[in-house]
Coordinates of C-alpha atoms and ligand atoms in Angstrom, one line a residue:
X345 CA 68.7 -50.2 3.5
X346 CA 72.4 -49.1 3.8
X347 CA 73.0 -45.9 5.9
X348 CA 74.2 -43.9 2.8
X349 CA 70.9 -44.6 1.0
X350 CA 68.9 -43.6 4.1
X351 CA 70.8 -40.3 4.3
X352 CA 70.1 -39.8 0.6
X353 CA 66.4 -40.4 1.1
X354 CA 66.3 -38.0 4.1
X355 CA 68.2 -35.4 2.1
X356 CA 65.7 -35.8 -0.8
X357 CA 62.7 -35.4 1.6
X358 CA 64.3 -32.3 3.1
X359 CA 64.8 -30.8 -0.4
X360 CA 61.2 -31.7 -1.3
X361 CA 59.9 -30.1 1.9
X362 CA 62.0 -27.0 1.2
X363 CA 60.8 -26.7 -2.4
X364 CA 57.2 -27.2 -1.3
X365 CA 57.5 -24.4 1.3
X366 CA 59.2 -22.2 -1.2
X367 CA 56.3 -22.7 -3.8
X368 CA 53.7 -22.1 -1.1
X369 CA 55.5 -19.0 0.1
X370 CA 55.9 -17.6 -3.4
X371 CA 52.2 -18.2 -4.2
X372 CA 51.3 -16.2 -1.1
X373 CA 53.7 -13.3 -1.5
X374 CA 53.5 -13.1 -5.3
X375 CA 56.9 -11.4 -5.3
X376 CA 56.0 -8.8 -2.7
X377 CA 58.8 -8.3 -0.1
X378 CA 58.3 -8.4 3.6
X379 CA 58.7 -5.0 5.3
X380 CA 62.3 -4.1 6.3
X381 CA 63.7 -4.6 9.7
X382 CA 66.9 -5.7 11.5
X383 CA 68.1 -9.2 10.6
X384 CA 67.6 -11.8 13.2
X385 CA 69.6 -15.0 14.1
X386 CA 68.9 -18.2 12.3
X387 CA 65.9 -20.1 13.9
X388 CA 65.5 -17.6 16.8
X389 CA 64.9 -14.6 14.6
X390 CA 64.8 -11.3 16.5
X391 CA 63.9 -13.0 19.8
X392 CA 66.9 -11.6 21.7
X393 CA 67.1 -8.0 20.3
X394 CA 63.3 -7.6 20.7
X395 CA 63.3 -8.0 24.5
X396 CA 65.4 -4.8 25.1
X397 CA 63.7 -2.2 27.3
X398 CA 61.3 0.6 26.3
X399 CA 60.7 -0.9 22.9
X400 CA 58.8 2.1 21.7
X401 CA 62.1 4.1 21.8
X402 CA 64.0 1.3 20.0
X403 CA 61.3 1.1 17.3
X404 CA 61.3 4.8 16.9
X405 CA 65.0 4.8 16.2
X406 CA 64.8 1.9 13.8
X407 CA 62.2 3.8 11.9
X408 CA 64.9 6.3 10.9
X409 CA 66.8 3.5 9.2
X410 CA 64.0 1.3 7.8
X411 CA 60.9 3.5 7.5
X412 CA 57.6 3.4 9.4
X413 CA 56.7 -0.2 8.7
X414 CA 59.0 -2.6 10.5
X415 CA 59.2 -6.3 10.4
X416 CA 60.6 -8.8 13.0
X417 CA 60.3 -12.5 13.4
X418 CA 60.5 -14.4 16.7
X419 CA 60.9 -18.1 15.9
X420 CA 58.2 -18.5 13.3
X421 CA 56.0 -15.6 14.5
X422 CA 55.9 -12.6 12.2
X423 CA 55.6 -9.2 13.9
X424 CA 54.9 -5.9 12.2
X425 CA 55.4 -2.6 14.0
X426 CA 53.8 0.6 12.6
X427 CA 55.7 3.7 13.6
X428 CA 54.0 6.7 12.0
X429 CA 50.6 8.2 12.5
X430 CA 49.7 7.8 8.8
X431 CA 50.7 4.1 8.8
X432 CA 48.9 3.3 12.0
X433 CA 45.7 5.0 11.1
X434 CA 45.7 3.7 7.5
X435 CA 46.3 0.1 8.4
X436 CA 44.7 -0.4 11.9
X437 CA 41.8 2.0 11.6
X438 CA 40.8 2.2 8.0
X439 CA 41.6 -1.4 7.1
X440 CA 40.4 -3.0 10.4
X441 CA 38.4 -5.8 8.7
X442 CA 41.7 -7.6 8.4
X443 CA 43.6 -6.1 11.4
X444 CA 41.3 -6.8 14.4
X445 CA 42.3 -10.2 15.5
X446 CA 44.2 -11.0 18.7
X447 CA 46.6 -13.8 19.0
X448 CA 45.6 -16.5 21.4
X449 CA 48.8 -17.3 23.2
X450 CA 49.2 -20.5 25.2
X451 CA 49.7 -18.3 28.3
X452 CA 46.3 -16.6 27.9
X453 CA 44.6 -20.0 27.6
X454 CA 46.5 -21.7 30.4
X455 CA 45.8 -18.9 32.9
X456 CA 42.1 -18.9 32.0
X457 CA 42.1 -15.4 30.6
X458 CA 40.1 -16.4 27.5
X459 CA 36.8 -15.3 29.1
X460 CA 37.5 -11.6 28.6
X461 CA 36.6 -10.2 25.2
X462 CA 39.6 -7.8 25.4
X463 CA 41.8 -10.8 24.7
X464 CA 39.5 -12.9 22.5
X465 CA 40.1 -13.6 18.8
X466 CA 38.0 -11.6 16.4
X467 CA 34.8 -13.6 15.9
X468 CA 31.2 -14.1 16.9
X469 CA 31.9 -14.6 20.7
X470 CA 34.0 -11.4 20.8
X471 CA 31.3 -9.6 18.8
X472 CA 28.5 -10.7 21.1
X473 CA 30.3 -9.6 24.3
X474 CA 31.6 -6.3 22.9
X475 CA 28.1 -5.5 21.7
X476 CA 26.8 -6.2 25.2
X477 CA 29.5 -4.0 26.8
X478 CA 28.9 -1.2 24.3
X479 CA 25.1 -1.1 25.0
X480 CA 26.1 0.2 28.5
X481 CA 29.1 2.3 27.7
X482 CA 28.4 4.2 24.4
X483 CA 28.3 8.0 24.7
X484 CA 24.5 8.1 25.1
X485 CA 24.6 5.5 27.9
X486 CA 27.3 6.8 30.2
X487 CA 25.5 9.8 31.7
X488 CA 23.5 7.6 34.0
X489 CA 26.7 6.7 35.8
X490 CA 27.4 10.3 36.7
X491 CA 26.0 10.0 40.2
X492 CA 28.3 7.1 40.9
X493 CA 31.2 8.8 39.4
X494 CA 30.6 11.9 41.5
X495 CA 30.3 9.9 44.7
X496 CA 33.4 8.0 43.8
X497 CA 35.3 11.3 43.2
X498 CA 34.1 12.7 46.6
X499 CA 35.3 9.5 48.4
X500 CA 38.6 9.8 46.5
X501 CA 39.2 13.4 47.6
X502 CA 38.5 12.6 51.3
X503 CA 40.8 9.6 51.2
X504 CA 43.6 11.5 49.5
X505 CA 43.3 14.4 52.0
X506 CA 43.4 12.0 55.0
X507 CA 46.3 10.0 53.7
X508 CA 48.0 11.5 50.6
X509 CA 50.9 9.0 50.8
X510 CA 48.5 6.2 49.7
X511 CA 47.5 7.8 46.4
X512 CA 47.8 4.6 44.3
X513 CA 45.7 2.6 46.8
X514 CA 43.0 5.3 46.8
X515 CA 42.8 5.4 43.0
X516 CA 42.4 1.6 42.9
X517 CA 39.9 1.5 45.7
X518 CA 37.6 4.2 44.3
X519 CA 37.6 2.8 40.8
X520 CA 36.8 -0.7 41.9
X521 CA 34.1 0.4 44.4
X522 CA 32.5 2.4 41.6
X523 CA 32.5 -0.5 39.2
X524 CA 31.0 -2.9 41.8
X525 CA 28.2 -0.4 42.3
X526 CA 27.5 0.1 38.6
X527 CA 28.0 -3.4 37.4
X528 CA 26.6 -5.5 40.3
X529 CA 24.8 -2.9 42.5
X530 CA 27.1 -3.9 45.3
X531 CA 28.0 -1.3 48.0
X532 CA 31.4 -2.3 49.4
X533 CA 31.5 -1.7 53.1
X534 CA 35.0 -0.3 53.3
X535 CA 38.6 -0.9 52.2
X536 CA 38.6 -4.2 54.1
X537 CA 35.7 -5.7 52.2
X538 CA 36.9 -9.1 51.0
X539 CA 35.5 -8.5 47.5
X540 CA 38.2 -5.8 47.0
X541 CA 40.9 -8.4 48.0
X542 CA 39.5 -11.0 45.5
X543 CA 39.5 -8.5 42.7
X544 CA 42.9 -7.0 43.5
X545 CA 44.4 -10.5 43.8
X546 CA 42.8 -11.5 40.5
X547 CA 44.1 -8.4 38.8
X548 CA 47.6 -9.0 40.0
X549 CA 47.8 -12.2 37.9
X550 CA 46.4 -10.4 34.9
X551 CA 48.9 -7.6 35.3
X552 CA 51.8 -10.0 35.5
X553 CA 50.5 -11.8 32.5
X554 CA 50.1 -8.7 30.4
X555 CA 53.3 -7.0 31.6
X556 CA 55.5 -10.1 31.0
X557 CA 55.2 -9.6 27.3
X558 CA 55.1 -13.4 26.8
X559 CA 56.4 -16.6 28.3
X560 CA 58.7 -19.2 26.8
X561 CA 55.6 -21.5 26.4
X562 CA 54.1 -18.9 24.0
X563 CA 56.9 -19.5 21.6
X564 CA 57.5 -23.2 22.3
X565 CA 53.9 -24.5 23.0
X566 CA 55.0 -28.1 23.6
X567 CA 56.3 -26.9 27.0
X568 CA 52.7 -26.9 28.2
X569 CA 52.7 -30.7 28.1
X570 CA 55.9 -31.2 30.1
X571 CA 56.1 -31.6 33.9
X572 CA 56.7 -28.5 35.9
X573 CA 60.0 -29.7 37.5
X574 CA 61.7 -29.6 34.0
X575 CA 63.7 -26.4 33.1
X576 CA 61.5 -23.8 31.4
X577 CA 58.3 -25.4 32.8
X578 CA 58.2 -23.6 36.2
X579 CA 55.4 -21.4 34.9
X580 CA 52.8 -24.1 35.4
X581 CA 52.3 -23.6 39.2
X582 CA 52.2 -19.8 38.8
X583 CA 49.6 -20.2 35.9
X584 CA 47.4 -22.5 38.0
X585 CA 47.4 -19.8 40.8
X586 CA 46.5 -17.0 38.4
X587 CA 43.8 -19.1 36.9
X588 CA 42.1 -19.7 40.2
X589 CA 42.4 -16.0 41.3
X590 CA 41.1 -15.0 37.9
X591 CA 38.0 -17.2 38.4
X592 CA 37.4 -15.7 41.9
X593 CA 37.6 -12.2 40.5
X594 CA 34.4 -12.9 38.7
X595 CA 32.8 -15.5 40.9
X596 CA 32.8 -13.6 44.2
X597 CA 31.0 -10.4 43.0
X598 CA 28.5 -12.6 41.2
X599 CA 27.9 -14.6 44.3
X600 CA 27.1 -11.4 46.3
X601 CA 24.8 -10.2 43.4
X602 CA 23.0 -13.6 43.4
X603 CA 22.5 -13.4 47.2
X604 CA 20.7 -10.1 46.7
X605 CA 18.5 -11.5 43.9
X606 CA 17.7 -14.6 45.9
X607 CA 16.6 -12.3 48.8
X608 CA 14.2 -10.5 46.4
X609 CA 16.4 -7.5 46.5
X610 CA 17.5 -7.5 42.8
X611 CA 19.7 -4.4 42.5
X612 CA 19.4 -1.7 39.8
X613 CA 22.7 -2.3 37.9
X614 CA 24.1 -3.3 34.5
X615 CA 24.0 -7.0 35.2
X616 CA 20.3 -6.9 36.1
X617 CA 19.7 -5.1 32.8
X618 CA 21.6 -7.8 30.9
X619 CA 20.0 -10.8 32.6
X620 CA 16.4 -9.7 33.1
X621 CA 15.5 -6.9 30.6
X622 CA 15.5 -9.1 27.5
X623 CA 12.5 -10.7 25.8
X624 CA 13.3 -14.3 26.8
X625 CA 12.4 -14.9 30.4
X626 CA 13.3 -18.6 30.5
X627 CA 15.7 -19.9 33.2
X628 CA 18.2 -21.2 30.4
X629 CA 18.3 -17.7 28.9
X630 CA 18.8 -16.1 32.3
X631 CA 21.6 -18.5 33.2
X632 CA 23.4 -18.0 29.9
X633 CA 23.0 -14.2 30.1
X634 CA 24.4 -14.3 33.7
X635 CA 27.4 -16.3 32.5
X636 CA 28.2 -14.0 29.6
X637 CA 27.2 -10.8 31.5
X638 CA 29.5 -11.7 34.4
X639 CA 32.4 -12.1 32.0
X640 CA 31.7 -8.7 30.5
X641 CA 31.5 -7.1 33.9
X642 CA 34.9 -8.7 34.8
X643 CA 36.3 -7.2 31.7
X644 CA 35.7 -3.7 33.1
X645 CA 38.2 -4.2 35.9
X646 CA 40.8 -5.9 33.8
X647 CA 40.7 -3.4 31.0
X648 CA 39.6 -0.2 32.8
X649 CA 41.2 -0.1 36.2
X650 CA 45.0 0.1 35.7
X651 CA 44.6 2.2 32.5
X652 CA 42.6 4.9 34.3
X653 CA 44.9 4.7 37.4
X654 CA 48.0 5.2 35.2
X655 CA 46.6 8.3 33.5
X656 CA 45.7 9.8 36.9
X657 CA 49.2 9.2 38.2
X658 CA 50.7 10.8 35.1
X659 CA 48.4 13.8 35.7
X660 CA 49.6 14.1 39.4
X661 CA 53.3 13.9 38.3
X662 CA 52.8 16.5 35.6
X663 CA 51.2 18.9 38.1
X664 CA 54.0 18.5 40.6
X665 CA 56.6 19.2 37.8
X666 CA 54.7 22.0 36.1
X667 CA 53.4 24.4 38.8
X668 CA 52.6 27.1 36.3
X669 CA 50.2 24.8 34.5
X670 CA 48.5 23.9 37.8
X671 CA 48.1 27.6 38.8
X672 CA 46.5 28.4 35.4
X673 CA 44.0 25.6 35.7
X674 CA 43.2 26.6 39.3
X675 CA 42.6 30.2 38.2
X676 CA 40.1 28.9 35.6
X677 CA 38.4 26.6 38.2
X678 CA 38.2 29.5 40.7
X679 CA 36.5 31.7 38.0
X680 CA 34.1 29.0 36.7
X681 CA 33.3 27.0 39.9
X682 CA 34.2 29.3 42.8
X683 CA 35.0 28.1 46.3
X684 CA 31.5 27.0 47.4
X685 CA 31.2 23.8 45.5
X686 CA 33.1 21.1 43.7
X687 CA 33.2 21.0 39.9
X688 CA 30.6 19.0 38.1
X689 CA 30.3 17.5 34.6
X690 CA 28.2 20.5 33.5
X691 CA 31.2 22.7 34.0
X692 CA 33.3 20.9 31.4
X693 CA 32.4 23.2 28.5
X694 CA 33.8 26.2 30.4
X695 CA 36.9 24.3 31.7
X696 CA 38.9 24.3 28.4
X697 CA 42.2 24.4 30.1
X698 CA 41.4 21.4 32.4
X699 CA 40.3 19.5 29.3
X700 CA 43.6 20.4 27.6
X701 CA 45.5 19.1 30.7
X702 CA 43.6 15.8 30.4
X703 CA 44.5 15.5 26.7
X704 CA 48.1 16.4 27.5
X705 CA 48.3 13.7 30.3
X706 CA 47.1 11.1 27.8
X707 CA 49.7 12.3 25.3
X708 CA 52.8 13.0 27.4
X709 CA 53.1 9.6 29.1
X710 CA 50.6 7.5 27.3
X711 CA 49.3 4.5 29.1
X712 CA 49.9 1.9 26.3
X713 CA 53.0 3.1 24.4
X714 CA 52.7 0.2 22.0
X715 CA 48.9 -0.2 22.2
X716 CA 47.5 -3.7 22.6
X717 CA 48.7 -6.0 19.9
X718 CA 46.3 -6.9 17.1
X719 CA 46.9 -9.5 14.5
X720 CA 46.0 -10.0 10.9
X721 CA 43.4 -12.6 9.8
X722 CA 44.5 -13.1 6.2
X723 CA 47.6 -12.5 4.0
X724 CA 47.6 -8.9 3.0
X725 CA 49.6 -6.1 1.3
X726 CA 50.4 -2.8 3.0
X727 CA 52.7 0.0 1.7
X728 CA 53.9 -2.3 -1.0
X729 CA 54.9 -5.0 1.5
X730 CA 53.6 -8.5 2.1
X731 CA 52.0 -8.9 5.5
X732 CA 51.5 -12.6 6.4
X733 CA 48.2 -13.8 8.0
X734 CA 48.6 -14.2 11.7
X735 CA 51.2 -11.4 12.0
X736 CA 51.2 -9.7 15.4
X737 CA 50.5 -6.0 14.7
X738 CA 51.9 -3.3 17.0
X739 CA 51.2 0.4 16.8
X740 CA 53.9 2.6 18.2
X741 CA 51.4 5.0 19.8
X742 CA 54.2 6.7 21.8
X743 CA 55.9 7.6 18.5
X744 CA 52.6 9.0 17.1
X745 CA 52.0 11.1 20.3
X746 CA 55.7 12.3 20.3
X747 CA 55.9 13.2 16.6
X748 CA 57.6 16.6 16.6
X749 CA 55.9 17.4 13.3
X750 CA 52.5 17.2 15.1
X751 CA 53.4 18.2 18.7
X752 CA 56.2 20.7 19.1
X753 CA 58.6 20.0 22.0
X754 CA 56.9 16.6 22.5
X755 CA 58.6 15.8 25.8
X756 CA 57.3 19.0 27.4
X757 CA 54.0 19.0 29.2
X758 CA 52.2 21.9 27.5
X759 CA 48.4 21.9 27.5
X760 CA 48.5 25.2 25.6
X761 CA 49.3 23.3 22.4
X762 CA 45.6 22.2 22.3
X763 CA 44.1 25.7 22.7
X764 CA 43.5 28.6 20.3
X765 CA 41.5 31.7 21.1
X766 CA 40.4 30.2 24.4
X767 CA 38.9 27.1 22.8
X768 CA 40.2 23.6 22.0
X769 CA 41.9 23.9 18.6
X770 CA 40.3 21.5 16.1
X771 CA 43.4 21.8 13.9
X772 CA 45.7 20.1 16.5
X773 CA 45.6 16.3 16.2
X774 CA 43.7 14.9 19.2
X775 CA 45.7 12.4 21.3
X776 CA 42.4 10.5 21.6
X777 CA 43.0 9.4 17.9
X778 CA 45.8 7.2 19.2
X779 CA 45.6 6.7 23.0
X780 CA 42.6 4.5 22.9
X781 CA 43.6 2.1 20.2
X782 CA 42.2 1.5 16.7
X783 CA 39.6 0.1 14.4
X784 CA 37.1 -2.5 15.6
X785 CA 39.2 -3.0 18.7
X786 CA 39.2 0.7 19.8
X787 CA 38.7 1.0 23.6
X788 CA 34.9 0.7 24.1
X789 CA 35.3 2.2 27.6
X790 CA 36.9 5.4 26.4
X791 CA 33.9 7.7 27.0
X792 CA 33.4 6.3 30.5
X793 CA 37.2 6.5 31.2
X794 CA 37.3 10.1 29.8
X795 CA 34.5 11.2 32.1
X796 CA 36.1 9.5 35.1
X797 CA 39.4 11.2 34.4
X798 CA 37.8 14.6 33.7
X799 CA 35.9 14.7 37.0
X800 CA 38.7 13.5 39.1
X801 CA 41.3 15.8 37.5
X802 CA 39.0 18.8 37.8
X803 CA 38.2 18.1 41.4
X804 CA 41.8 17.4 42.4
X805 CA 43.0 20.7 40.8
X806 CA 40.2 22.5 42.5
X807 CA 40.8 21.5 46.1
X808 CA 44.5 20.4 46.2
X809 CA 47.9 21.8 45.6
X810 CA 50.1 19.1 44.1
X811 CA 53.9 19.7 44.5
X812 CA 57.1 17.6 44.4
X813 CA 57.6 15.2 47.3
X814 CA 59.7 16.2 50.3
X815 CA 62.5 14.3 52.0
X816 CA 62.8 14.0 55.8
X817 CA 64.6 17.4 56.0
X818 CA 61.7 19.0 54.2
X819 CA 63.6 19.5 50.9
X820 CA 62.1 18.8 47.5
X821 CA 63.0 15.4 46.0
X822 CA 63.7 15.8 42.2
X823 CA 61.5 13.3 40.3
X824 CA 62.5 12.4 36.7
X825 CA 59.5 11.8 34.5
X826 CA 60.2 8.3 33.2
X827 CA 57.7 5.8 31.9
X828 CA 57.8 2.4 33.3
X829 CA 59.1 -0.3 30.9
X830 CA 55.8 -2.2 30.4
X831 CA 53.1 -2.8 27.8
X832 CA 50.8 -1.0 30.3
X833 CA 53.0 1.9 31.3
X834 CA 52.8 4.4 34.2
X835 CA 55.2 6.9 35.6
X836 CA 58.1 5.0 37.2
X837 CA 57.9 7.4 40.2
X838 CA 54.9 9.6 40.7
X839 CA 55.5 10.5 44.3
X840 CA 54.1 14.0 45.1
X841 CA 52.9 16.1 48.0
X842 CA 49.2 16.8 48.1
X843 CA 47.6 19.4 50.3
X844 CA 44.2 21.1 50.4
X845 CA 44.4 24.6 48.9
X846 CA 42.9 26.2 52.0
X847 CA 40.2 25.9 54.7
X848 CA 37.5 26.4 52.1
X849 CA 38.9 23.4 50.2
X850 CA 39.0 21.3 53.3
X851 CA 35.4 22.1 54.0
X852 CA 34.4 21.1 50.5
X853 CA 36.4 17.8 50.7
X854 CA 34.9 16.7 54.0
X855 CA 31.4 18.1 53.6
X856 CA 30.9 15.9 50.6
X857 CA 32.1 12.8 52.3
X858 CA 28.5 11.9 53.2
X859 CA 27.8 11.3 49.5
X860 CA 30.6 8.9 49.3
X861 CA 30.7 5.3 48.2
X862 CA 32.0 4.0 51.5
Ligands
HEM154 C1 42.8 6.2 30.4 C2 41.9 5.3 30.3 C3 42.0 4.2 29.2 C4 42.9 4.0 28.2 C5 44.1 4.9 27.9 C6 42.5 2.8 27.5 C7 43.2 2.3 26.4 C8 42.9 1.2 25.7 C9 43.6 0.6 24.6 C10 44.8 1.3 23.9 C11 43.0 -0.5 24.2 C12 43.4 -1.4 23.1 C13 42.6 -1.0 21.8 C14 43.1 -1.8 20.6 O1 43.2 -3.0 20.7 O2 43.4 -1.2 19.6 C15 41.8 -0.7 25.1 C16 40.9 -1.7 25.0 C17 39.9 -1.9 25.9 N1 39.5 -1.1 26.9 FE1 40.4 0.7 27.4 N2 41.4 2.3 28.0 C18 41.1 3.1 29.1 C19 40.0 2.9 29.9 C20 39.1 2.0 29.8 C21 37.9 1.8 30.7 C22 37.6 2.7 31.9 C23 37.2 0.7 30.3 C24 36.0 0.1 30.9 C25 35.0 0.8 31.3 C26 38.0 0.1 29.2 C27 37.6 -1.0 28.5 C28 38.4 -1.6 27.5 C29 38.0 -2.9 26.8 C30 36.9 -3.8 27.2 C31 39.0 -3.1 25.8 C32 39.1 -4.3 24.9 C33 38.4 -4.0 23.6 C34 38.5 -5.2 22.6 O3 39.4 -5.9 22.6 O4 37.5 -5.3 21.8 N3 39.1 0.9 28.9 N4 41.8 0.4 26.0

């Protein structure tokens, strides 16, 4: 066939292809427009503009121009960003039957992160593991962890008092040690216990994966089949390392648990409940429950550790910047708890101001400014716009928690906004409506996380004075409260000075060390 005829055939095929796509697209949209948003480049879409820093601020600005439902496209991937409390709650909470999926990116699969239900697509496996998790973390179940949480808090106070400069490390250590005790019945020996290293190394890969916001291979999946020496394929070595560390994060605690079981010292813990307290006592059933249960336990670190740590750092930063808030909370603690004991969970109902500080910490610099992305299962309509199936859905949680219509002076740390007549004001929108996500994917660890934060915040306020950090000349270093530019955010700089409030406080801190986890 002559070249001109070949070109003609190719052109005709292209036209046919285009017409077919157009017909399919029209039958899907039925004339409904996509939501508005900035125009992208041909083929690449919004790939370049979307990678600009602190996207929650950019989206909030774009909302002024385009409204609360924004649309972007990166290559062929549609992305919808919801920017108002009404839009977020209406679509992601009330219509969660279609908005609870999560996109399985190639990077999640290649790094072996598909075992955790936090990243799984909506479906039966996710449902099974989430139900298993919930049985042990619903509001009626978490009180049994109070002794571990109190012991963990005591250890934390002693570690902070001995070495206040290592606050981040202390937070991480105490949280991980508490989870190992609850989940596997393991008592870690001390900070040098190799289990802590395996978990921390495993978490580092997960962190980088989550914080990266996506790799080139997520948008060009064919790269996964090319050798790692080619440009754009260097990710493969890194992925292999993360995959192995991720496996050890679950395998090593399980191995220690198994050693205890084999030595007829089966510990009282969540994993034992999962494996041995069911009706089916066959070996196959135990093996399968151990596999699934171990994945669920691993999810506690990956989903719960950095989130709780970030909220606690925000609290410390706020206290160093707002001394009058701290003094007010300490006055309440002195009146309710006194100087002879540490605060307990039973004090919470009388510690309204401490509770308000916790709410304000989760609002002021919220941990996940854009939540954790969901995706739609089927084509849908929202706000008069067409939302394609498989769209990535992002909630601008930061914008909801900084909406000046709801929270006056949103950038100021002001716990008083939640209080009326000495009680928590039910008319003020609770930051918990946003901070823990939405619909069927809402954080199932929120009651446990809330209890952990409450007890540590109350105890820190009770025994410590938290103030700005000092330089080598003893002068205060001015810290600007800035959120780090990540999907999982934390204060960029949360350095502070932490000192016991007096001899009575020191006595409390160290006299309780005997109850500690390590
Ligand atoms: C300050 C503490 C915490 C914050 C701010 C927080 C926030 C969140 C958010 C925003 C999500 C995503 C929800 C969504 O997709 O809409 C989430 C999911 C999740 N969180 Fe938390 N979280 C915290 C603590 C915890 C703790 C302590 C645990 C474990 C005990 C935990 C376990 C999980 C799990 C398993 C998921 C995945 C749920 C799913 O995909 O079905 N979180 N969390």
